[in-house]
mmCIF file with all atom_site columns, C-alpha atoms in Angstrom:
data_model
loop_
_atom_site.group_PDB
_atom_site.id
_atom_site.type_symbol
_atom_site.label_atom_id
_atom_site.label_alt_id
_atom_site.label_comp_id
_atom_site.label_asym_id
_atom_site.label_entity_id
_atom_site.label_seq_id
_atom_site.pdbx_PDB_ins_code
_atom_site.Cartn_x
_atom_site.Cartn_y
_atom_site.Cartn_z
_atom_site.occupancy
_atom_site.B_iso_or_equiv
_atom_site.pdbx_formal_charge
_atom_site.auth_seq_id
_atom_site.auth_comp_id
_atom_site.auth_asym_id
_atom_site.auth_atom_id
_atom_site.pdbx_PDB_model_num
ATOM 1   C CA . MET A 1 1   ? 0.000   0.000   0.000   1.00 0.00 ? 19  MET A CA 1
ATOM 2   C CA . VAL A 1 2   ? 1.341   3.407   -0.943  1.00 0.00 ? 20  VAL A CA 1
ATOM 3   C CA . ASN A 1 3   ? 1.442   6.465   1.297   1.00 0.00 ? 21  ASN A CA 1
ATOM 4   C CA . LEU A 1 4   ? -1.105  8.892   -0.151  1.00 0.00 ? 22  LEU A CA 1
ATOM 5   C CA . THR A 1 5   ? 0.013   11.694  2.168   1.00 0.00 ? 23  THR A CA 1
ATOM 6   C CA . ALA A 1 6   ? 3.336   11.854  0.282   1.00 0.00 ? 24  ALA A CA 1
ATOM 7   C CA . PRO A 1 7   ? 3.849   12.410  -3.457  1.00 0.00 ? 25  PRO A CA 1
ATOM 8   C CA . LEU A 1 8   ? 2.703   9.370   -5.417  1.00 0.00 ? 26  LEU A CA 1
ATOM 9   C CA . ARG A 1 9   ? 5.787   8.401   -7.443  1.00 0.00 ? 27  ARG A CA 1
ATOM 10  C CA . ILE A 1 10  ? 4.796   6.983   -10.823 1.00 0.00 ? 28  ILE A CA 1
ATOM 11  C CA . GLY A 1 11  ? 7.225   5.541   -13.352 1.00 0.00 ? 29  GLY A CA 1
ATOM 12  C CA . TYR A 1 12  ? 6.640   4.636   -16.986 1.00 0.00 ? 30  TYR A CA 1
ATOM 13  C CA . VAL A 1 13  ? 9.017   2.339   -18.857 1.00 0.00 ? 31  VAL A CA 1
ATOM 14  C CA . LEU A 1 14  ? 9.773   3.356   -22.443 1.00 0.00 ? 32  LEU A CA 1
ATOM 15  C CA . PHE A 1 15  ? 11.354  1.375   -25.300 1.00 0.00 ? 33  PHE A CA 1
ATOM 16  C CA . PRO A 1 16  ? 11.361  1.829   -29.093 1.00 0.00 ? 34  PRO A CA 1
ATOM 17  C CA . ALA A 1 17  ? 7.993   1.079   -30.739 1.00 0.00 ? 35  ALA A CA 1
ATOM 18  C CA . PHE A 1 18  ? 5.930   1.278   -27.552 1.00 0.00 ? 36  PHE A CA 1
ATOM 19  C CA . GLU A 1 19  ? 2.199   1.719   -28.200 1.00 0.00 ? 37  GLU A CA 1
ATOM 20  C CA . ALA A 1 20  ? 1.332   5.414   -27.884 1.00 0.00 ? 38  ALA A CA 1
ATOM 21  C CA . LEU A 1 21  ? -2.123  5.031   -26.274 1.00 0.00 ? 39  LEU A CA 1
ATOM 22  C CA . ASP A 1 22  ? -0.731  2.522   -23.759 1.00 0.00 ? 40  ASP A CA 1
ATOM 23  C CA . VAL A 1 23  ? 1.255   5.443   -22.374 1.00 0.00 ? 41  VAL A CA 1
ATOM 24  C CA . PHE A 1 24  ? -0.814  8.516   -23.111 1.00 0.00 ? 42  PHE A CA 1
ATOM 25  C CA . GLY A 1 25  ? -4.265  7.141   -22.275 1.00 0.00 ? 43  GLY A CA 1
ATOM 26  C CA . PRO A 1 26  ? -3.468  6.354   -18.630 1.00 0.00 ? 44  PRO A CA 1
ATOM 27  C CA . LEU A 1 27  ? -1.135  9.338   -18.499 1.00 0.00 ? 45  LEU A CA 1
ATOM 28  C CA . ASP A 1 28  ? -3.949  11.708  -19.443 1.00 0.00 ? 46  ASP A CA 1
ATOM 29  C CA . ALA A 1 29  ? -6.007  10.388  -16.535 1.00 0.00 ? 47  ALA A CA 1
ATOM 30  C CA . LEU A 1 30  ? -2.996  10.841  -14.247 1.00 0.00 ? 48  LEU A CA 1
ATOM 31  C CA . ASN A 1 31  ? -2.375  14.347  -15.591 1.00 0.00 ? 49  ASN A CA 1
ATOM 32  C CA . LEU A 1 32  ? -5.892  15.290  -14.498 1.00 0.00 ? 50  LEU A CA 1
ATOM 33  C CA . LEU A 1 33  ? -5.443  13.532  -11.160 1.00 0.00 ? 51  LEU A CA 1
ATOM 34  C CA . SER A 1 34  ? -2.229  15.494  -10.577 1.00 0.00 ? 52  SER A CA 1
ATOM 35  C CA . LEU A 1 35  ? -4.189  18.767  -10.594 1.00 0.00 ? 53  LEU A CA 1
ATOM 36  C CA . THR A 1 36  ? -5.621  17.879  -7.187  1.00 0.00 ? 54  THR A CA 1
ATOM 37  C CA . HIS A 1 37  ? -3.164  15.301  -5.838  1.00 0.00 ? 55  HIS A CA 1
ATOM 38  C CA . ASN A 1 38  ? 0.614   15.378  -5.465  1.00 0.00 ? 56  ASN A CA 1
ATOM 39  C CA . LEU A 1 39  ? 2.166   13.062  -8.069  1.00 0.00 ? 57  LEU A CA 1
ATOM 40  C CA . THR A 1 40  ? 5.621   12.744  -9.594  1.00 0.00 ? 58  THR A CA 1
ATOM 41  C CA . LEU A 1 41  ? 6.386   11.175  -12.965 1.00 0.00 ? 59  LEU A CA 1
ATOM 42  C CA . SER A 1 42  ? 9.527   9.417   -14.157 1.00 0.00 ? 60  SER A CA 1
ATOM 43  C CA . LEU A 1 43  ? 9.911   8.276   -17.767 1.00 0.00 ? 61  LEU A CA 1
ATOM 44  C CA . VAL A 1 44  ? 12.511  5.524   -17.664 1.00 0.00 ? 62  VAL A CA 1
ATOM 45  C CA . ALA A 1 45  ? 14.434  4.141   -20.639 1.00 0.00 ? 63  ALA A CA 1
ATOM 46  C CA . ALA A 1 46  ? 17.732  2.468   -21.467 1.00 0.00 ? 64  ALA A CA 1
ATOM 47  C CA . ASP A 1 47  ? 19.349  5.843   -22.161 1.00 0.00 ? 65  ASP A CA 1
ATOM 48  C CA . MET A 1 48  ? 18.389  9.497   -22.461 1.00 0.00 ? 66  MET A CA 1
ATOM 49  C CA . HIS A 1 49  ? 17.814  9.507   -26.216 1.00 0.00 ? 67  HIS A CA 1
ATOM 50  C CA . PRO A 1 50  ? 14.270  10.206  -27.509 1.00 0.00 ? 68  PRO A CA 1
ATOM 51  C CA . VAL A 1 51  ? 12.163  7.049   -27.651 1.00 0.00 ? 69  VAL A CA 1
ATOM 52  C CA . SER A 1 52  ? 9.899   6.408   -30.645 1.00 0.00 ? 70  SER A CA 1
ATOM 53  C CA . ALA A 1 53  ? 6.249   5.389   -30.366 1.00 0.00 ? 71  ALA A CA 1
ATOM 54  C CA . GLY A 1 54  ? 4.588   2.913   -32.697 1.00 0.00 ? 72  GLY A CA 1
ATOM 55  C CA . ARG A 1 55  ? 7.695   2.188   -34.743 1.00 0.00 ? 73  ARG A CA 1
ATOM 56  C CA . ALA A 1 56  ? 11.308  1.544   -33.847 1.00 0.00 ? 74  ALA A CA 1
ATOM 57  C CA . VAL A 1 57  ? 13.295  4.580   -35.002 1.00 0.00 ? 75  VAL A CA 1
ATOM 58  C CA . ILE A 1 58  ? 16.764  4.521   -33.440 1.00 0.00 ? 76  ILE A CA 1
ATOM 59  C CA . ASN A 1 59  ? 19.295  7.290   -34.069 1.00 0.00 ? 77  ASN A CA 1
ATOM 60  C CA . GLY A 1 60  ? 17.061  8.518   -36.863 1.00 0.00 ? 78  GLY A CA 1
ATOM 61  C CA . VAL A 1 61  ? 17.040  5.156   -38.650 1.00 0.00 ? 79  VAL A CA 1
ATOM 62  C CA . PRO A 1 62  ? 13.667  3.353   -39.032 1.00 0.00 ? 80  PRO A CA 1
ATOM 63  C CA . GLY A 1 63  ? 13.860  -0.284  -38.062 1.00 0.00 ? 81  GLY A CA 1
ATOM 64  C CA . ALA A 1 64  ? 10.954  -1.526  -40.170 1.00 0.00 ? 82  ALA A CA 1
ATOM 65  C CA . ILE A 1 65  ? 11.483  -2.683  -43.746 1.00 0.00 ? 83  ILE A CA 1
ATOM 66  C CA . LEU A 1 66  ? 8.003   -3.809  -44.784 1.00 0.00 ? 84  LEU A CA 1
ATOM 67  C CA . ASP A 1 67  ? 6.222   -0.657  -43.650 1.00 0.00 ? 85  ASP A CA 1
ATOM 68  C CA . SER A 1 68  ? 4.448   1.954   -45.779 1.00 0.00 ? 86  SER A CA 1
ATOM 69  C CA . SER A 1 69  ? 5.433   4.764   -43.406 1.00 0.00 ? 87  SER A CA 1
ATOM 70  C CA . PRO A 1 70  ? 8.537   3.652   -41.485 1.00 0.00 ? 88  PRO A CA 1
ATOM 71  C CA . ALA A 1 71  ? 9.383   7.165   -40.258 1.00 0.00 ? 89  ALA A CA 1
ATOM 72  C CA . PHE A 1 72  ? 5.864   8.058   -39.095 1.00 0.00 ? 90  PHE A CA 1
ATOM 73  C CA . THR A 1 73  ? 6.338   8.216   -35.344 1.00 0.00 ? 91  THR A CA 1
ATOM 74  C CA . GLN A 1 74  ? 6.419   10.435  -32.287 1.00 0.00 ? 92  GLN A CA 1
ATOM 75  C CA . PHE A 1 75  ? 9.252   10.733  -29.795 1.00 0.00 ? 93  PHE A CA 1
ATOM 76  C CA . VAL A 1 76  ? 9.220   10.955  -26.005 1.00 0.00 ? 94  VAL A CA 1
ATOM 77  C CA . LEU A 1 77  ? 12.118  12.263  -23.939 1.00 0.00 ? 95  LEU A CA 1
ATOM 78  C CA . PRO A 1 78  ? 13.040  10.067  -20.952 1.00 0.00 ? 96  PRO A CA 1
ATOM 79  C CA . THR A 1 79  ? 13.687  11.673  -17.600 1.00 0.00 ? 97  THR A CA 1
ATOM 80  C CA . HIS A 1 80  ? 15.795  8.798   -16.235 1.00 0.00 ? 98  HIS A CA 1
ATOM 81  C CA . THR A 1 81  ? 17.739  5.745   -17.289 1.00 0.00 ? 99  THR A CA 1
ATOM 82  C CA . PHE A 1 82  ? 17.495  2.311   -15.697 1.00 0.00 ? 100 PHE A CA 1
ATOM 83  C CA . GLU A 1 83  ? 20.569  3.228   -13.660 1.00 0.00 ? 101 GLU A CA 1
ATOM 84  C CA . THR A 1 84  ? 19.278  6.619   -12.435 1.00 0.00 ? 102 THR A CA 1
ATOM 85  C CA . ALA A 1 85  ? 15.574  5.947   -11.896 1.00 0.00 ? 103 ALA A CA 1
ATOM 86  C CA . PRO A 1 86  ? 14.387  6.918   -8.406  1.00 0.00 ? 104 PRO A CA 1
ATOM 87  C CA . ALA A 1 87  ? 12.343  4.837   -5.993  1.00 0.00 ? 105 ALA A CA 1
ATOM 88  C CA . LEU A 1 88  ? 8.806   4.453   -7.334  1.00 0.00 ? 106 LEU A CA 1
ATOM 89  C CA . ASP A 1 89  ? 5.395   3.638   -5.902  1.00 0.00 ? 107 ASP A CA 1
ATOM 90  C CA . ALA A 1 90  ? 3.977   2.391   -9.200  1.00 0.00 ? 108 ALA A CA 1
ATOM 91  C CA . ILE A 1 91  ? 5.572   1.228   -12.447 1.00 0.00 ? 109 ILE A CA 1
ATOM 92  C CA . ILE A 1 92  ? 3.522   1.118   -15.647 1.00 0.00 ? 110 ILE A CA 1
ATOM 93  C CA . VAL A 1 93  ? 4.726   -0.999  -18.567 1.00 0.00 ? 111 VAL A CA 1
ATOM 94  C CA . PRO A 1 94  ? 3.246   -0.309  -22.018 1.00 0.00 ? 112 PRO A CA 1
ATOM 95  C CA . GLY A 1 95  ? 2.997   -2.777  -24.850 1.00 0.00 ? 113 GLY A CA 1
ATOM 96  C CA . GLY A 1 96  ? 3.385   -2.316  -28.572 1.00 0.00 ? 114 GLY A CA 1
ATOM 97  C CA . ALA A 1 97  ? 5.334   -3.786  -31.459 1.00 0.00 ? 115 ALA A CA 1
ATOM 98  C CA . GLY A 1 98  ? 8.569   -3.172  -29.584 1.00 0.00 ? 116 GLY A CA 1
ATOM 99  C CA . THR A 1 99  ? 7.754   -5.910  -27.074 1.00 0.00 ? 117 THR A CA 1
ATOM 100 C CA . ARG A 1 100 ? 8.374   -8.483  -29.817 1.00 0.00 ? 118 ARG A CA 1
ATOM 101 C CA . ASN A 1 101 ? 12.020  -7.464  -29.980 1.00 0.00 ? 119 ASN A CA 1
ATOM 102 C CA . ILE A 1 102 ? 13.112  -10.025 -27.404 1.00 0.00 ? 120 ILE A CA 1
ATOM 103 C CA . ASP A 1 103 ? 16.805  -9.094  -27.370 1.00 0.00 ? 121 ASP A CA 1
ATOM 104 C CA . GLY A 1 104 ? 16.128  -5.357  -27.536 1.00 0.00 ? 122 GLY A CA 1
ATOM 105 C CA . THR A 1 105 ? 13.785  -5.428  -24.549 1.00 0.00 ? 123 THR A CA 1
ATOM 106 C CA . GLN A 1 106 ? 15.961  -7.648  -22.349 1.00 0.00 ? 124 GLN A CA 1
ATOM 107 C CA . PRO A 1 107 ? 17.275  -4.591  -20.430 1.00 0.00 ? 125 PRO A CA 1
ATOM 108 C CA . VAL A 1 108 ? 13.647  -3.646  -19.708 1.00 0.00 ? 126 VAL A CA 1
ATOM 109 C CA . VAL A 1 109 ? 12.924  -7.153  -18.421 1.00 0.00 ? 127 VAL A CA 1
ATOM 110 C CA . ASP A 1 110 ? 16.053  -7.132  -16.263 1.00 0.00 ? 128 ASP A CA 1
ATOM 111 C CA . TRP A 1 111 ? 15.129  -3.755  -14.760 1.00 0.00 ? 129 TRP A CA 1
ATOM 112 C CA . LEU A 1 112 ? 11.568  -4.854  -14.034 1.00 0.00 ? 130 LEU A CA 1
ATOM 113 C CA . ARG A 1 113 ? 12.859  -8.034  -12.394 1.00 0.00 ? 131 ARG A CA 1
ATOM 114 C CA . GLY A 1 114 ? 15.130  -5.990  -10.151 1.00 0.00 ? 132 GLY A CA 1
ATOM 115 C CA . ARG A 1 115 ? 12.387  -3.555  -9.193  1.00 0.00 ? 133 ARG A CA 1
ATOM 116 C CA . PHE A 1 116 ? 9.626   -6.089  -8.623  1.00 0.00 ? 134 PHE A CA 1
ATOM 117 C CA . ASP A 1 117 ? 10.648  -6.935  -5.060  1.00 0.00 ? 135 ASP A CA 1
ATOM 118 C CA . ASP A 1 118 ? 11.532  -3.361  -4.096  1.00 0.00 ? 136 ASP A CA 1
ATOM 119 C CA . PRO A 1 119 ? 9.760   -2.817  -0.734  1.00 0.00 ? 137 PRO A CA 1
ATOM 120 C CA . GLU A 1 120 ? 8.926   0.754   -1.773  1.00 0.00 ? 138 GLU A CA 1
ATOM 121 C CA . LEU A 1 121 ? 7.081   -0.403  -4.899  1.00 0.00 ? 139 LEU A CA 1
ATOM 122 C CA . GLY A 1 122 ? 3.351   -0.610  -4.305  1.00 0.00 ? 140 GLY A CA 1
ATOM 123 C CA . TYR A 1 123 ? 2.088   -1.545  -7.769  1.00 0.00 ? 141 TYR A CA 1
ATOM 124 C CA . MET A 1 124 ? 3.414   -3.119  -10.957 1.00 0.00 ? 142 MET A CA 1
ATOM 125 C CA . MET A 1 125 ? 1.064   -2.459  -13.875 1.00 0.00 ? 143 MET A CA 1
ATOM 126 C CA . THR A 1 126 ? 1.087   -3.476  -17.527 1.00 0.00 ? 144 THR A CA 1
ATOM 127 C CA . VAL A 1 127 ? -0.916  -2.408  -20.546 1.00 0.00 ? 145 VAL A CA 1
ATOM 128 C CA . CYS A 1 128 ? -1.447  -4.557  -23.637 1.00 0.00 ? 146 CYS A CA 1
ATOM 129 C CA . THR A 1 129 ? 1.580   -6.728  -24.541 1.00 0.00 ? 147 THR A CA 1
ATOM 130 C CA . GLY A 1 130 ? 3.570   -5.056  -21.784 1.00 0.00 ? 148 GLY A CA 1
ATOM 131 C CA . ALA A 1 131 ? 2.438   -8.148  -19.881 1.00 0.00 ? 149 ALA A CA 1
ATOM 132 C CA . SER A 1 132 ? 4.912   -10.176 -21.942 1.00 0.00 ? 150 SER A CA 1
ATOM 133 C CA . LEU A 1 133 ? 7.804   -8.158  -20.518 1.00 0.00 ? 151 LEU A CA 1
ATOM 134 C CA . LEU A 1 134 ? 6.615   -8.695  -16.962 1.00 0.00 ? 152 LEU A CA 1
ATOM 135 C CA . ALA A 1 135 ? 5.985   -12.399 -17.604 1.00 0.00 ? 153 ALA A CA 1
ATOM 136 C CA . ARG A 1 136 ? 9.556   -12.795 -18.866 1.00 0.00 ? 154 ARG A CA 1
ATOM 137 C CA . THR A 1 137 ? 10.872  -11.671 -15.474 1.00 0.00 ? 155 THR A CA 1
ATOM 138 C CA . GLY A 1 138 ? 9.497   -14.855 -13.933 1.00 0.00 ? 156 GLY A CA 1
ATOM 139 C CA . LYS A 1 139 ? 8.098   -12.738 -11.113 1.00 0.00 ? 157 LYS A CA 1
ATOM 140 C CA . ILE A 1 140 ? 4.400   -13.298 -11.826 1.00 0.00 ? 158 ILE A CA 1
ATOM 141 C CA . ALA A 1 141 ? 4.465   -17.092 -11.843 1.00 0.00 ? 159 ALA A CA 1
ATOM 142 C CA . GLY A 1 142 ? 1.159   -18.324 -10.421 1.00 0.00 ? 160 GLY A CA 1
ATOM 143 C CA . ARG A 1 143 ? -0.474  -14.904 -10.752 1.00 0.00 ? 161 ARG A CA 1
ATOM 144 C CA . ASN A 1 144 ? -3.588  -14.030 -12.738 1.00 0.00 ? 162 ASN A CA 1
ATOM 145 C CA . ALA A 1 145 ? -2.986  -11.667 -15.655 1.00 0.00 ? 163 ALA A CA 1
ATOM 146 C CA . THR A 1 146 ? -4.392  -10.587 -19.017 1.00 0.00 ? 164 THR A CA 1
ATOM 147 C CA . THR A 1 147 ? -3.111  -8.935  -22.168 1.00 0.00 ? 165 THR A CA 1
ATOM 148 C CA . ASN A 1 148 ? -4.074  -7.791  -25.669 1.00 0.00 ? 166 ASN A CA 1
ATOM 149 C CA . LYS A 1 149 ? -6.466  -10.332 -27.152 1.00 0.00 ? 167 LYS A CA 1
ATOM 150 C CA . ALA A 1 150 ? -5.061  -9.970  -30.682 1.00 0.00 ? 168 ALA A CA 1
ATOM 151 C CA . ALA A 1 151 ? -1.645  -10.966 -29.313 1.00 0.00 ? 169 ALA A CA 1
ATOM 152 C CA . PHE A 1 152 ? -2.886  -13.293 -26.558 1.00 0.00 ? 170 PHE A CA 1
ATOM 153 C CA . ASN A 1 153 ? -1.310  -16.491 -27.872 1.00 0.00 ? 171 ASN A CA 1
ATOM 154 C CA . TRP A 1 154 ? 1.997   -14.791 -28.674 1.00 0.00 ? 172 TRP A CA 1
ATOM 155 C CA . VAL A 1 155 ? 2.251   -13.367 -25.154 1.00 0.00 ? 173 VAL A CA 1
ATOM 156 C CA . LYS A 1 156 ? 1.576   -16.840 -23.767 1.00 0.00 ? 174 LYS A CA 1
ATOM 157 C CA . SER A 1 157 ? 4.554   -18.132 -25.770 1.00 0.00 ? 175 SER A CA 1
ATOM 158 C CA . VAL A 1 158 ? 7.291   -15.960 -24.228 1.00 0.00 ? 176 VAL A CA 1
ATOM 159 C CA . GLU A 1 159 ? 9.696   -17.215 -21.581 1.00 0.00 ? 177 GLU A CA 1
ATOM 160 C CA . HIS A 1 160 ? 8.024   -17.961 -18.214 1.00 0.00 ? 178 HIS A CA 1
ATOM 161 C CA . ALA A 1 161 ? 4.560   -17.105 -19.609 1.00 0.00 ? 179 ALA A CA 1
ATOM 162 C CA . ASP A 1 162 ? 3.491   -20.728 -19.166 1.00 0.00 ? 180 ASP A CA 1
ATOM 163 C CA . GLU A 1 163 ? 3.797   -20.128 -15.410 1.00 0.00 ? 181 GLU A CA 1
ATOM 164 C CA . VAL A 1 164 ? 1.153   -17.365 -15.476 1.00 0.00 ? 182 VAL A CA 1
ATOM 165 C CA . ASN A 1 165 ? -2.612  -17.916 -15.190 1.00 0.00 ? 183 ASN A CA 1
ATOM 166 C CA . TRP A 1 166 ? -3.796  -15.968 -18.239 1.00 0.00 ? 184 TRP A CA 1
ATOM 167 C CA . ILE A 1 167 ? -7.381  -14.697 -18.060 1.00 0.00 ? 185 ILE A CA 1
ATOM 168 C CA . ALA A 1 168 ? -8.810  -14.464 -21.575 1.00 0.00 ? 186 ALA A CA 1
ATOM 169 C CA . LYS A 1 169 ? -12.041 -12.577 -20.880 1.00 0.00 ? 187 LYS A CA 1
ATOM 170 C CA . ALA A 1 170 ? -11.124 -9.509  -18.838 1.00 0.00 ? 188 ALA A CA 1
ATOM 171 C CA . ARG A 1 171 ? -10.695 -5.801  -19.497 1.00 0.00 ? 189 ARG A CA 1
ATOM 172 C CA . TRP A 1 172 ? -8.140  -5.777  -16.713 1.00 0.00 ? 190 TRP A CA 1
ATOM 173 C CA . VAL A 1 173 ? -7.053  -8.124  -13.943 1.00 0.00 ? 191 VAL A CA 1
ATOM 174 C CA . VAL A 1 174 ? -5.883  -7.406  -10.401 1.00 0.00 ? 192 VAL A CA 1
ATOM 175 C CA . ASP A 1 175 ? -3.805  -9.928  -8.479  1.00 0.00 ? 193 ASP A CA 1
ATOM 176 C CA . GLY A 1 176 ? -2.329  -8.364  -5.375  1.00 0.00 ? 194 GLY A CA 1
ATOM 177 C CA . ASN A 1 177 ? -0.016  -5.555  -6.396  1.00 0.00 ? 195 ASN A CA 1
ATOM 178 C CA . VAL A 1 178 ? 0.013   -6.672  -10.046 1.00 0.00 ? 196 VAL A CA 1
ATOM 179 C CA . TRP A 1 179 ? -2.475  -4.971  -12.380 1.00 0.00 ? 197 TRP A CA 1
ATOM 180 C CA . THR A 1 180 ? -2.610  -6.025  -16.045 1.00 0.00 ? 198 THR A CA 1
ATOM 181 C CA . SER A 1 181 ? -4.891  -4.753  -18.781 1.00 0.00 ? 199 SER A CA 1
ATOM 182 C CA . SER A 1 182 ? -6.057  -5.932  -22.151 1.00 0.00 ? 200 SER A CA 1
ATOM 183 C CA . GLY A 1 183 ? -5.073  -4.094  -25.325 1.00 0.00 ? 201 GLY A CA 1
ATOM 184 C CA . VAL A 1 184 ? -4.340  -0.406  -25.907 1.00 0.00 ? 202 VAL A CA 1
ATOM 185 C CA . SER A 1 185 ? -7.468  1.526   -24.758 1.00 0.00 ? 203 SER A CA 1
ATOM 186 C CA . ALA A 1 186 ? -7.983  -0.935  -21.890 1.00 0.00 ? 204 ALA A CA 1
ATOM 187 C CA . GLY A 1 187 ? -5.051  0.664   -20.111 1.00 0.00 ? 205 GLY A CA 1
ATOM 188 C CA . THR A 1 188 ? -7.067  3.828   -19.574 1.00 0.00 ? 206 THR A CA 1
ATOM 189 C CA . ASP A 1 189 ? -9.940  1.827   -18.086 1.00 0.00 ? 207 ASP A CA 1
ATOM 190 C CA . MET A 1 190 ? -7.455  0.154   -15.765 1.00 0.00 ? 208 MET A CA 1
ATOM 191 C CA . ALA A 1 191 ? -5.952  3.520   -14.812 1.00 0.00 ? 209 ALA A CA 1
ATOM 192 C CA . LEU A 1 192 ? -9.391  4.837   -13.884 1.00 0.00 ? 210 LEU A CA 1
ATOM 193 C CA . GLY A 1 193 ? -9.999  1.665   -11.863 1.00 0.00 ? 211 GLY A CA 1
ATOM 194 C CA . TRP A 1 194 ? -6.683  2.193   -10.105 1.00 0.00 ? 212 TRP A CA 1
ATOM 195 C CA . ILE A 1 195 ? -7.577  5.816   -9.318  1.00 0.00 ? 213 ILE A CA 1
ATOM 196 C CA . GLU A 1 196 ? -10.834 4.558   -7.815  1.00 0.00 ? 214 GLU A CA 1
ATOM 197 C CA . HIS A 1 197 ? -8.893  1.957   -5.816  1.00 0.00 ? 215 HIS A CA 1
ATOM 198 C CA . LEU A 1 198 ? -6.615  4.647   -4.356  1.00 0.00 ? 216 LEU A CA 1
ATOM 199 C CA . TYR A 1 199 ? -8.840  7.716   -4.112  1.00 0.00 ? 217 TYR A CA 1
ATOM 200 C CA . GLY A 1 200 ? -12.427 6.490   -4.339  1.00 0.00 ? 218 GLY A CA 1
ATOM 201 C CA . ARG A 1 201 ? -15.236 6.394   -6.870  1.00 0.00 ? 219 ARG A CA 1
ATOM 202 C CA . ASN A 1 202 ? -15.988 10.103  -6.778  1.00 0.00 ? 220 ASN A CA 1
ATOM 203 C CA . GLU A 1 203 ? -12.450 10.981  -7.787  1.00 0.00 ? 221 GLU A CA 1
ATOM 204 C CA . SER A 1 204 ? -12.251 8.423   -10.601 1.00 0.00 ? 222 SER A CA 1
ATOM 205 C CA . GLU A 1 205 ? -15.595 9.657   -11.915 1.00 0.00 ? 223 GLU A CA 1
ATOM 206 C CA . ARG A 1 206 ? -14.395 13.267  -11.778 1.00 0.00 ? 224 ARG A CA 1
ATOM 207 C CA . VAL A 1 207 ? -11.387 12.346  -13.917 1.00 0.00 ? 225 VAL A CA 1
ATOM 208 C CA . ARG A 1 208 ? -13.420 10.174  -16.284 1.00 0.00 ? 226 ARG A CA 1
ATOM 209 C CA . ILE A 1 209 ? -15.973 12.914  -16.919 1.00 0.00 ? 227 ILE A CA 1
ATOM 210 C CA . LEU A 1 210 ? -13.256 15.499  -17.525 1.00 0.00 ? 228 LEU A CA 1
ATOM 211 C CA . MET A 1 211 ? -11.809 13.111  -20.119 1.00 0.00 ? 229 MET A CA 1
ATOM 212 C CA . GLU A 1 212 ? -15.278 12.447  -21.602 1.00 0.00 ? 230 GLU A CA 1
ATOM 213 C CA . TRP A 1 213 ? -14.283 8.771   -21.455 1.00 0.00 ? 231 TRP A CA 1
ATOM 214 C CA . ILE A 1 214 ? -16.865 5.972   -21.692 1.00 0.00 ? 232 ILE A CA 1
ATOM 215 C CA . ALA A 1 215 ? -15.322 3.392   -19.406 1.00 0.00 ? 233 ALA A CA 1
ATOM 216 C CA . LEU A 1 216 ? -15.635 -0.386  -19.449 1.00 0.00 ? 234 LEU A CA 1
ATOM 217 C CA . ASN A 1 217 ? -15.456 -2.363  -16.236 1.00 0.00 ? 235 ASN A CA 1
ATOM 218 C CA . GLN A 1 218 ? -13.111 -5.226  -15.369 1.00 0.00 ? 236 GLN A CA 1
ATOM 219 C CA . THR A 1 219 ? -15.231 -7.978  -16.921 1.00 0.00 ? 237 THR A CA 1
ATOM 220 C CA . ASP A 1 220 ? -16.421 -5.945  -19.955 1.00 0.00 ? 238 ASP A CA 1
ATOM 221 C CA . ASP A 1 221 ? -14.363 -7.573  -22.684 1.00 0.00 ? 239 ASP A CA 1
ATOM 222 C CA . PRO A 1 222 ? -16.002 -7.874  -26.112 1.00 0.00 ? 240 PRO A CA 1
ATOM 223 C CA . PHE A 1 223 ? -12.641 -8.546  -27.789 1.00 0.00 ? 241 PHE A CA 1
ATOM 224 C CA . ALA A 1 224 ? -12.052 -11.991 -26.274 1.00 0.00 ? 242 ALA A CA 1
ATOM 225 C CA . ALA A 1 225 ? -14.971 -13.375 -28.282 1.00 0.00 ? 243 ALA A CA 1
ATOM 226 C CA . ILE A 1 226 ? -13.855 -11.600 -31.461 1.00 0.00 ? 244 ILE A CA 1
ATOM 227 C CA . TYR A 1 227 ? -10.523 -13.423 -31.243 1.00 0.00 ? 245 TYR A CA 1
ATOM 228 C CA . GLY A 1 228 ? -12.112 -16.750 -30.289 1.00 0.00 ? 246 GLY A CA 1
ATOM 229 C CA . LEU A 1 229 ? -10.748 -16.719 -26.736 1.00 0.00 ? 247 LEU A CA 1
ATOM 230 C CA . ALA A 1 230 ? -14.070 -16.852 -24.866 1.00 0.00 ? 248 ALA A CA 1
#
């Protein structure tokens, strides 16, 4: 449990080709929350270079070959590296095409593994295929979790994923201090659920209405059936 009388220290992990809405959907809810509550934000990456969303563009060079628009991306500036990141109350891990770069994301997995048992960490949260990175740490063996339904079977194939109890029909899943959401927009629903968990229904509703967001609840998952998972 985090101390809500002190600044709530939130960290986002970034890597090339993260999914933009996985980051900016929940972050918009947290931006609004920060107007009335004391929060800090750390954007953590392997180094301090700008990190591309949607596509892997490294040192100005697009990584995709079979892509109609390989340079169409947005960049985010990290605030910390894995070596300099401060103590955090909550870590949020996005998904995206970059999660499929197993070698490229190994430093992310190693950092998450090292932070998972930090006594100051209150919550570890993933959006979309970010669950694959957390699964690869081996730290959520025996836990319930979910992920993007379009990538559900791929996520289940990564190292240590066979040790996780994957819930197919769920918008998001809570198992102790581990929160995992389904794909892309589901991360914002989870973030609103987390705000309710910490600050109450009135506060989560205030944020949701300011966003003009039509929220789905934890078991509202029409996409599992679309992909033949439920």
